[in-house]
Amino acid sequence: MTPLAAHCAPTSAHLYSGCGYPAPSVGDFFFRPIATIGGISIDKPLLLAVISGAIVLGFFWLAFRKPKIVPRGMQNVGEYGVLFVRDQIIRPMLGKAGDKYLPFLVSLFFFIWVMNLFGIIPLIEFPATSKYAYPAGLALMVWITFLTIGIKSQGLLGYLKSICVPSGAPWWILWLLVPIEFFSNVFVRPFTLSIRLMANMLAGHLLLLVFGLASWYLFTLSFAPLLFSATSFVVTVIMTALEVLIQFLQAFIFTTLTAFYIADAQAAH
Amino acid sequence: MSGERPGDKGDRPGGGPPEASGWSVFSYMIGGMVLYGAIGWLIGRWTHIPLLFPIGMLTGLGLAIALIIYRFTRS
């Protein structure tokens, strides 16, 4: 937040109070450590990431603890989730043979989704995925996975050929295109994968902050500011609804592209 | 994204979801510009001709577009 006048708390900043608008900034994405355990300082995003993992793990453990033929209650929801990832992400990309990647992709999808969802849960209101380290860590995992699968299924030379030599290009231009193909397949992919997720969550969180803070800041007992405050509040609600969609979509795209990279690593061109 | 389509698993036209093709195109363009931009910048630093940096970037962009055309329309 931009610094306010000395006598102002962020919560008391209103129009006409002389405090100025506490505009959201990059500072809102850095938190004081809550505790330090063994040299690792625990801050809010880390805590949220750990909680997300625990929620996903706990949910699926509870859902499939005593599986029944006819699913009821939590098992029903869990199966619906797993089948969604299988039928919408894995089957179109990898076919039936891709079912062995189901555990990886299901955990990836739900872990990201829950981390994103924390962006709109009241009182938590921070998506851990808007800190670059979290998407970057996940993308690193995906990167190692698809490189390993590629080398395993096509051999080192075969895989190198398939990520270096673009299909359909004539020989005289090939030597200029090989570096681009290699660079974009090996180095750009993990970056676009992680930055897309981070940037979407960061932008969404900033938007919610801008309109949320504005509706509080403009809340003053006179007609025009009150009107603006109300408008801002309505926009906050609409943006929250949009965020629900985007949070789901980003988790979906991350997982879909992971499946696509795995499929691409398996198939010889 | 309707069910299983055997043989349609690369980023060839019709294979993979539309968003995957879109991001492939995007990463080719970024890759071409960054890679040839870096080469241009290095040679420019070496020969003291700063203009080689933008020339490298534009070359990279052009080559990336050529690659996209070959990859997605003629394979």
Tab-separated table of C-alpha atoms in Angstrom:
chain	number	residue	atom	x	y	z
A	1	MET	CA	0.000	0.000	0.000
A	2	THR	CA	1.092	3.550	-0.533
A	3	PRO	CA	2.066	5.203	2.732
A	4	LEU	CA	-0.746	7.045	4.458
A	5	ALA	CA	-0.460	10.075	6.687
A	6	ALA	CA	1.014	9.256	10.090
A	7	HIS	CA	-2.259	9.439	12.053
A	8	CYS	CA	-4.130	7.190	9.629
A	9	ALA	CA	-4.773	3.476	9.910
A	10	PRO	CA	-5.672	1.846	6.562
A	11	THR	CA	-9.129	1.066	7.914
A	12	SER	CA	-9.829	4.705	8.767
A	13	ALA	CA	-8.865	6.035	5.351
A	14	HIS	CA	-11.981	7.593	3.911
A	15	LEU	CA	-12.598	10.303	1.404
A	16	TYR	CA	-12.248	13.772	3.051
A	17	SER	CA	-10.324	12.318	6.009
A	18	GLY	CA	-7.082	13.620	4.529
A	19	CYS	CA	-5.503	10.205	4.577
A	20	GLY	CA	-5.323	9.549	0.856
A	21	TYR	CA	-6.356	6.418	-1.000
A	22	PRO	CA	-4.460	3.342	0.190
A	23	ALA	CA	-3.850	2.134	-3.351
A	24	PRO	CA	-3.041	-1.565	-3.625
A	25	SER	CA	0.467	-2.247	-4.816
A	26	VAL	CA	3.038	-4.978	-5.050
A	27	GLY	CA	3.545	-4.546	-1.301
A	28	ASP	CA	0.244	-6.347	-0.762
A	29	PHE	CA	1.893	-9.538	-1.994
A	30	PHE	CA	4.585	-9.591	0.674
A	31	PHE	CA	3.811	-10.729	4.177
A	32	ARG	CA	5.642	-10.662	7.470
A	33	PRO	CA	6.723	-14.143	8.518
A	34	ILE	CA	4.307	-15.667	11.004
A	35	ALA	CA	6.910	-17.960	12.511
A	36	THR	CA	10.335	-19.374	11.794
A	37	ILE	CA	10.787	-23.110	11.984
A	38	GLY	CA	14.255	-24.541	11.431
A	39	GLY	CA	15.487	-21.505	9.504
A	40	ILE	CA	12.445	-21.450	7.208
A	41	SER	CA	10.251	-18.445	7.811
A	42	ILE	CA	6.609	-19.322	7.427
A	43	ASP	CA	4.500	-16.600	5.852
A	44	LYS	CA	0.889	-16.509	4.749
A	45	PRO	CA	1.364	-17.860	1.183
A	46	LEU	CA	3.465	-20.784	2.395
A	47	LEU	CA	0.913	-21.576	5.076
A	48	LEU	CA	-1.878	-21.407	2.479
A	49	ALA	CA	0.006	-23.702	0.116
A	50	VAL	CA	0.522	-26.250	2.889
A	51	ILE	CA	-3.146	-25.995	3.891
A	52	SER	CA	-4.199	-26.466	0.251
A	53	GLY	CA	-2.115	-29.602	0.037
A	54	ALA	CA	-3.599	-30.861	3.270
A	55	ILE	CA	-7.139	-30.119	2.084
A	56	VAL	CA	-6.670	-31.969	-1.215
A	57	LEU	CA	-4.956	-34.878	0.483
A	58	GLY	CA	-7.508	-35.017	3.313
A	59	PHE	CA	-10.469	-34.731	0.998
A	60	PHE	CA	-9.439	-37.555	-1.310
A	61	TRP	CA	-8.333	-39.712	1.590
A	62	LEU	CA	-11.710	-39.271	3.291
A	63	ALA	CA	-13.590	-39.773	0.019
A	64	PHE	CA	-11.854	-43.015	-0.936
A	65	ARG	CA	-11.118	-44.399	2.506
A	66	LYS	CA	-13.830	-47.043	2.277
A	67	PRO	CA	-14.775	-47.139	-1.390
A	68	LYS	CA	-18.155	-48.618	-2.190
A	69	ILE	CA	-19.494	-49.896	-5.486
A	70	VAL	CA	-22.350	-47.440	-5.323
A	71	PRO	CA	-20.691	-44.172	-4.266
A	72	ARG	CA	-22.403	-41.966	-1.714
A	73	GLY	CA	-21.649	-38.602	-0.197
A	74	MET	CA	-18.007	-37.579	-0.337
A	75	GLN	CA	-17.007	-40.520	-2.473
A	76	ASN	CA	-19.494	-39.313	-5.059
A	77	VAL	CA	-17.939	-35.847	-5.139
A	78	GLY	CA	-14.424	-37.288	-5.204
A	79	GLU	CA	-15.254	-39.600	-8.082
A	80	TYR	CA	-16.841	-36.750	-9.950
A	81	GLY	CA	-13.627	-34.742	-9.554
A	82	VAL	CA	-11.350	-37.568	-10.650
A	83	LEU	CA	-13.601	-38.417	-13.598
A	84	PHE	CA	-13.662	-34.778	-14.644
A	85	VAL	CA	-9.872	-34.692	-14.911
A	86	ARG	CA	-9.846	-38.074	-16.652
A	87	ASP	CA	-12.545	-37.324	-19.221
A	88	GLN	CA	-11.891	-33.653	-19.897
A	89	ILE	CA	-8.103	-33.490	-19.669
A	90	ILE	CA	-6.446	-36.894	-19.956
A	91	ARG	CA	-8.613	-38.771	-22.464
A	92	PRO	CA	-8.647	-36.063	-25.178
A	93	MET	CA	-4.863	-35.578	-24.865
A	94	LEU	CA	-3.362	-38.926	-23.997
A	95	GLY	CA	-6.094	-41.438	-24.688
A	96	LYS	CA	-6.644	-44.490	-22.522
A	97	ALA	CA	-2.900	-45.072	-22.097
A	98	GLY	CA	-2.693	-41.746	-20.288
A	99	ASP	CA	-4.571	-43.106	-17.284
A	100	LYS	CA	-1.260	-43.855	-15.594
A	101	TYR	CA	-0.719	-40.092	-15.255
A	102	LEU	CA	-4.101	-39.712	-13.559
A	103	PRO	CA	-2.769	-39.426	-9.977
A	104	PHE	CA	-0.245	-36.741	-10.971
A	105	LEU	CA	-2.700	-34.674	-13.001
A	106	VAL	CA	-5.562	-34.983	-10.510
A	107	SER	CA	-3.342	-33.791	-7.657
A	108	LEU	CA	-1.938	-31.002	-9.809
A	109	PHE	CA	-5.382	-29.781	-10.845
A	110	PHE	CA	-6.940	-29.826	-7.382
A	111	PHE	CA	-3.874	-28.433	-5.630
A	112	ILE	CA	-3.760	-25.430	-7.980
A	113	TRP	CA	-7.506	-24.954	-7.862
A	114	VAL	CA	-7.661	-24.913	-4.057
A	115	MET	CA	-4.678	-22.533	-3.886
A	116	ASN	CA	-6.441	-20.252	-6.360
A	117	LEU	CA	-9.763	-20.514	-4.534
A	118	PHE	CA	-8.185	-19.103	-1.384
A	119	GLY	CA	-8.145	-15.811	-3.282
A	120	ILE	CA	-11.856	-15.329	-2.693
A	121	ILE	CA	-12.468	-17.150	0.589
A	122	PRO	CA	-13.416	-14.430	3.119
A	123	LEU	CA	-10.735	-13.616	5.720
A	124	ILE	CA	-8.100	-15.587	3.791
A	125	GLU	CA	-8.373	-13.749	0.486
A	126	PHE	CA	-4.990	-14.495	-0.957
A	127	PRO	CA	-4.170	-16.887	-3.797
A	128	ALA	CA	-0.792	-18.455	-3.038
A	129	THR	CA	-0.343	-18.988	-6.782
A	130	SER	CA	0.075	-15.228	-7.241
A	131	LYS	CA	3.519	-15.549	-5.692
A	132	TYR	CA	5.769	-16.696	-8.522
A	133	ALA	CA	7.621	-19.318	-6.476
A	134	TYR	CA	4.552	-21.597	-6.299
A	135	PRO	CA	3.692	-21.801	-10.017
A	136	ALA	CA	7.425	-21.920	-10.767
A	137	GLY	CA	7.886	-24.922	-8.487
A	138	LEU	CA	4.942	-26.694	-10.113
A	139	ALA	CA	6.205	-25.856	-13.603
A	140	LEU	CA	9.653	-27.189	-12.689
A	141	MET	CA	8.008	-30.453	-11.663
A	142	VAL	CA	6.087	-30.601	-14.950
A	143	TRP	CA	9.256	-29.743	-16.872
A	144	ILE	CA	11.239	-32.576	-15.323
A	145	THR	CA	8.271	-34.910	-15.863
A	146	PHE	CA	7.849	-34.293	-19.576
A	147	LEU	CA	11.581	-34.301	-20.301
A	148	THR	CA	11.934	-37.617	-18.488
A	149	ILE	CA	8.960	-39.122	-20.304
A	150	GLY	CA	10.317	-37.903	-23.635
A	151	ILE	CA	13.763	-39.392	-23.080
A	152	LYS	CA	12.269	-42.611	-21.747
A	153	SER	CA	9.783	-43.190	-24.543
A	154	GLN	CA	11.829	-42.004	-27.536
A	155	GLY	CA	15.406	-42.362	-26.340
A	156	LEU	CA	17.724	-39.399	-25.869
A	157	LEU	CA	18.549	-38.946	-29.560
A	158	GLY	CA	15.027	-39.584	-30.769
A	159	TYR	CA	13.608	-37.108	-28.284
A	160	LEU	CA	16.241	-34.507	-29.141
A	161	LYS	CA	15.304	-34.884	-32.793
A	162	SER	CA	11.603	-34.498	-32.046
A	163	ILE	CA	12.084	-31.304	-30.008
A	164	CYS	CA	14.676	-29.792	-32.371
A	165	VAL	CA	13.496	-30.543	-35.890
A	166	PRO	CA	10.181	-28.930	-36.834
A	167	SER	CA	8.063	-31.008	-39.164
A	168	GLY	CA	7.198	-29.569	-42.546
A	169	ALA	CA	10.076	-27.120	-42.917
A	170	PRO	CA	12.308	-27.322	-46.020
A	171	TRP	CA	15.987	-28.175	-45.504
A	172	TRP	CA	17.481	-24.812	-46.488
A	173	ILE	CA	15.809	-22.929	-43.650
A	174	LEU	CA	15.938	-25.757	-41.133
A	175	TRP	CA	19.254	-24.774	-39.514
A	176	LEU	CA	17.780	-21.375	-38.605
A	177	LEU	CA	14.591	-22.869	-37.199
A	178	VAL	CA	16.142	-25.633	-35.098
A	179	PRO	CA	17.345	-23.226	-32.357
A	180	ILE	CA	13.872	-21.639	-32.076
A	181	GLU	CA	12.156	-25.010	-31.928
A	182	PHE	CA	14.521	-26.249	-29.237
A	183	PHE	CA	14.416	-23.025	-27.230
A	184	SER	CA	10.637	-22.744	-27.268
A	185	ASN	CA	10.063	-26.428	-26.526
A	186	VAL	CA	12.524	-26.697	-23.679
A	187	PHE	CA	12.897	-23.270	-22.110
A	188	VAL	CA	9.881	-21.142	-23.000
A	189	ARG	CA	7.297	-23.808	-22.093
A	190	PRO	CA	7.878	-23.914	-18.332
A	191	PHE	CA	7.996	-20.120	-18.228
A	192	THR	CA	4.748	-19.542	-20.096
A	193	LEU	CA	3.130	-22.293	-18.027
A	194	SER	CA	4.033	-20.714	-14.690
A	195	ILE	CA	3.823	-17.031	-15.628
A	196	ARG	CA	0.333	-17.460	-17.089
A	197	LEU	CA	-0.942	-18.841	-13.797
A	198	MET	CA	0.925	-16.304	-11.640
A	199	ALA	CA	-0.052	-13.277	-13.752
A	200	ASN	CA	-3.727	-14.241	-13.852
A	201	MET	CA	-3.912	-14.715	-10.104
A	202	LEU	CA	-1.913	-11.560	-9.383
A	203	ALA	CA	-4.070	-9.443	-11.682
A	204	GLY	CA	-7.265	-10.878	-10.232
A	205	HIS	CA	-6.157	-10.257	-6.677
A	206	LEU	CA	-5.130	-6.674	-7.511
A	207	LEU	CA	-8.478	-6.002	-9.194
A	208	LEU	CA	-10.387	-7.247	-6.167
A	209	LEU	CA	-8.171	-5.127	-3.904
A	210	VAL	CA	-8.691	-1.992	-5.992
A	211	PHE	CA	-12.472	-2.227	-5.988
A	212	GLY	CA	-12.766	-3.582	-2.461
A	213	LEU	CA	-10.626	-0.798	-1.031
A	214	ALA	CA	-12.390	1.792	-3.165
A	215	SER	CA	-15.816	0.818	-1.867
A	216	TRP	CA	-14.524	1.213	1.690
A	217	TYR	CA	-12.609	4.411	0.953
A	218	LEU	CA	-15.510	6.127	-0.797
A	219	PHE	CA	-17.997	5.138	1.894
A	220	THR	CA	-18.863	8.606	3.169
A	221	LEU	CA	-22.226	10.046	4.102
A	222	SER	CA	-22.779	12.242	1.100
A	223	PHE	CA	-24.594	11.418	-2.065
A	224	ALA	CA	-21.974	11.247	-4.845
A	225	PRO	CA	-19.247	9.326	-2.968
A	226	LEU	CA	-21.879	6.930	-1.629
A	227	LEU	CA	-23.040	6.259	-5.181
A	228	PHE	CA	-19.463	5.598	-6.278
A	229	SER	CA	-18.916	3.390	-3.258
A	230	ALA	CA	-21.997	1.354	-4.088
A	231	THR	CA	-20.911	1.024	-7.710
A	232	SER	CA	-17.482	-0.085	-6.610
A	233	PHE	CA	-19.034	-2.660	-4.317
A	234	VAL	CA	-21.180	-4.051	-7.129
A	235	VAL	CA	-18.067	-4.283	-9.316
A	236	THR	CA	-16.283	-6.120	-6.480
A	237	VAL	CA	-19.069	-8.693	-6.419
A	238	ILE	CA	-19.018	-9.095	-10.201
A	239	MET	CA	-15.213	-9.375	-10.189
A	240	THR	CA	-15.394	-12.012	-7.479
A	241	ALA	CA	-17.727	-14.031	-9.674
A	242	LEU	CA	-15.320	-13.609	-12.578
A	243	GLU	CA	-12.457	-14.706	-10.350
A	244	VAL	CA	-14.269	-17.945	-9.510
A	245	LEU	CA	-14.337	-18.692	-13.224
A	246	ILE	CA	-10.722	-17.660	-13.839
A	247	GLN	CA	-9.413	-19.610	-10.857
A	248	PHE	CA	-11.000	-22.750	-12.199
A	249	LEU	CA	-9.919	-22.023	-15.761
A	250	GLN	CA	-6.290	-21.423	-14.843
A	251	ALA	CA	-6.066	-24.689	-12.910
A	252	PHE	CA	-7.702	-26.410	-15.894
A	253	ILE	CA	-5.340	-24.854	-18.457
A	254	PHE	CA	-2.267	-25.632	-16.370
A	255	THR	CA	-3.277	-29.283	-16.146
A	256	THR	CA	-4.393	-29.477	-19.791
A	257	LEU	CA	-1.084	-28.110	-21.007
A	258	THR	CA	0.795	-30.491	-18.724
A	259	ALA	CA	-1.103	-33.373	-20.316
A	260	PHE	CA	-0.387	-31.909	-23.736
A	261	TYR	CA	3.354	-31.668	-23.020
A	262	ILE	CA	3.370	-35.263	-21.829
A	263	ALA	CA	1.526	-36.347	-24.990
A	264	ASP	CA	3.945	-34.345	-27.104
A	265	ALA	CA	6.916	-35.967	-25.375
A	266	GLN	CA	5.510	-39.447	-25.992
A	267	ALA	CA	4.617	-39.082	-29.641
A	268	ALA	CA	7.326	-39.227	-32.279
A	269	HIS	CA	6.879	-36.586	-34.944
B	1	MET	CA	-12.401	-32.083	-27.118
B	2	SER	CA	-14.690	-34.947	-27.920
B	3	GLY	CA	-13.458	-38.279	-26.724
B	4	GLU	CA	-10.449	-40.142	-28.010
B	5	ARG	CA	-8.923	-39.350	-31.373
B	6	PRO	CA	-6.107	-41.765	-32.156
B	7	GLY	CA	-3.153	-40.268	-33.972
B	8	ASP	CA	-4.150	-36.739	-33.050
B	9	LYS	CA	-1.832	-36.162	-30.170
B	10	GLY	CA	0.809	-33.719	-31.353
B	11	ASP	CA	0.362	-29.994	-31.837
B	12	ARG	CA	-0.494	-30.556	-35.479
B	13	PRO	CA	-3.574	-28.844	-36.811
B	14	GLY	CA	-6.604	-30.494	-35.315
B	15	GLY	CA	-4.514	-32.254	-32.662
B	16	GLY	CA	-4.633	-31.138	-29.078
B	17	PRO	CA	-6.942	-28.458	-27.779
B	18	PRO	CA	-7.043	-25.033	-29.429
B	19	GLU	CA	-5.445	-23.386	-26.390
B	20	ALA	CA	-2.408	-25.674	-26.689
B	21	SER	CA	-1.868	-24.648	-30.319
B	22	GLY	CA	-2.294	-21.026	-29.341
B	23	TRP	CA	0.321	-21.283	-26.629
B	24	SER	CA	2.673	-23.129	-28.978
B	25	VAL	CA	2.455	-20.209	-31.399
B	26	PHE	CA	3.034	-17.773	-28.555
B	27	SER	CA	6.073	-19.635	-27.276
B	28	TYR	CA	7.557	-19.877	-30.789
B	29	MET	CA	7.284	-16.111	-31.185
B	30	ILE	CA	8.752	-15.397	-27.748
B	31	GLY	CA	11.446	-18.019	-28.317
B	32	GLY	CA	12.435	-16.662	-31.729
B	33	MET	CA	12.610	-13.079	-30.532
B	34	VAL	CA	14.524	-13.854	-27.331
B	35	LEU	CA	16.973	-16.247	-28.971
B	36	TYR	CA	17.872	-14.238	-32.080
B	37	GLY	CA	17.606	-11.001	-30.101
B	38	ALA	CA	20.231	-12.360	-27.702
B	39	ILE	CA	22.475	-13.459	-30.576
B	40	GLY	CA	22.086	-10.030	-32.210
B	41	TRP	CA	22.784	-8.280	-28.936
B	42	LEU	CA	25.950	-10.310	-28.331
B	43	ILE	CA	27.305	-9.727	-31.834
B	44	GLY	CA	26.320	-6.066	-31.529
B	45	ARG	CA	28.231	-5.743	-28.280
B	46	TRP	CA	31.230	-7.410	-29.836
B	47	THR	CA	31.234	-5.314	-33.010
B	48	HIS	CA	29.918	-2.107	-31.337
B	49	ILE	CA	26.908	-1.939	-33.642
B	50	PRO	CA	23.918	-1.627	-31.275
B	51	LEU	CA	21.497	-1.806	-34.180
B	52	LEU	CA	22.143	-5.547	-34.447
B	53	PHE	CA	19.996	-6.137	-31.358
B	54	PRO	CA	16.672	-5.002	-32.920
B	55	ILE	CA	17.712	-6.556	-36.228
B	56	GLY	CA	18.257	-9.849	-34.407
B	57	MET	CA	14.878	-9.595	-32.702
B	58	LEU	CA	13.075	-8.904	-35.967
B	59	THR	CA	14.938	-11.739	-37.685
B	60	GLY	CA	13.902	-14.041	-34.852
B	61	LEU	CA	10.296	-12.916	-35.131
B	62	GLY	CA	10.323	-13.487	-38.894
B	63	LEU	CA	11.849	-16.928	-38.511
B	64	ALA	CA	9.361	-17.794	-35.775
B	65	ILE	CA	6.490	-16.841	-38.065
B	66	ALA	CA	8.012	-18.965	-40.841
B	67	LEU	CA	8.290	-21.850	-38.391
B	68	ILE	CA	4.662	-21.430	-37.339
B	69	ILE	CA	3.543	-21.443	-40.980
B	70	TYR	CA	5.533	-24.613	-41.755
B	71	ARG	CA	4.495	-26.298	-38.565
B	72	PHE	CA	0.795	-25.607	-38.590
B	73	THR	CA	-0.154	-25.381	-42.229
B	74	ARG	CA	2.098	-27.733	-44.161
B	75	SER	CA	2.706	-30.716	-41.926
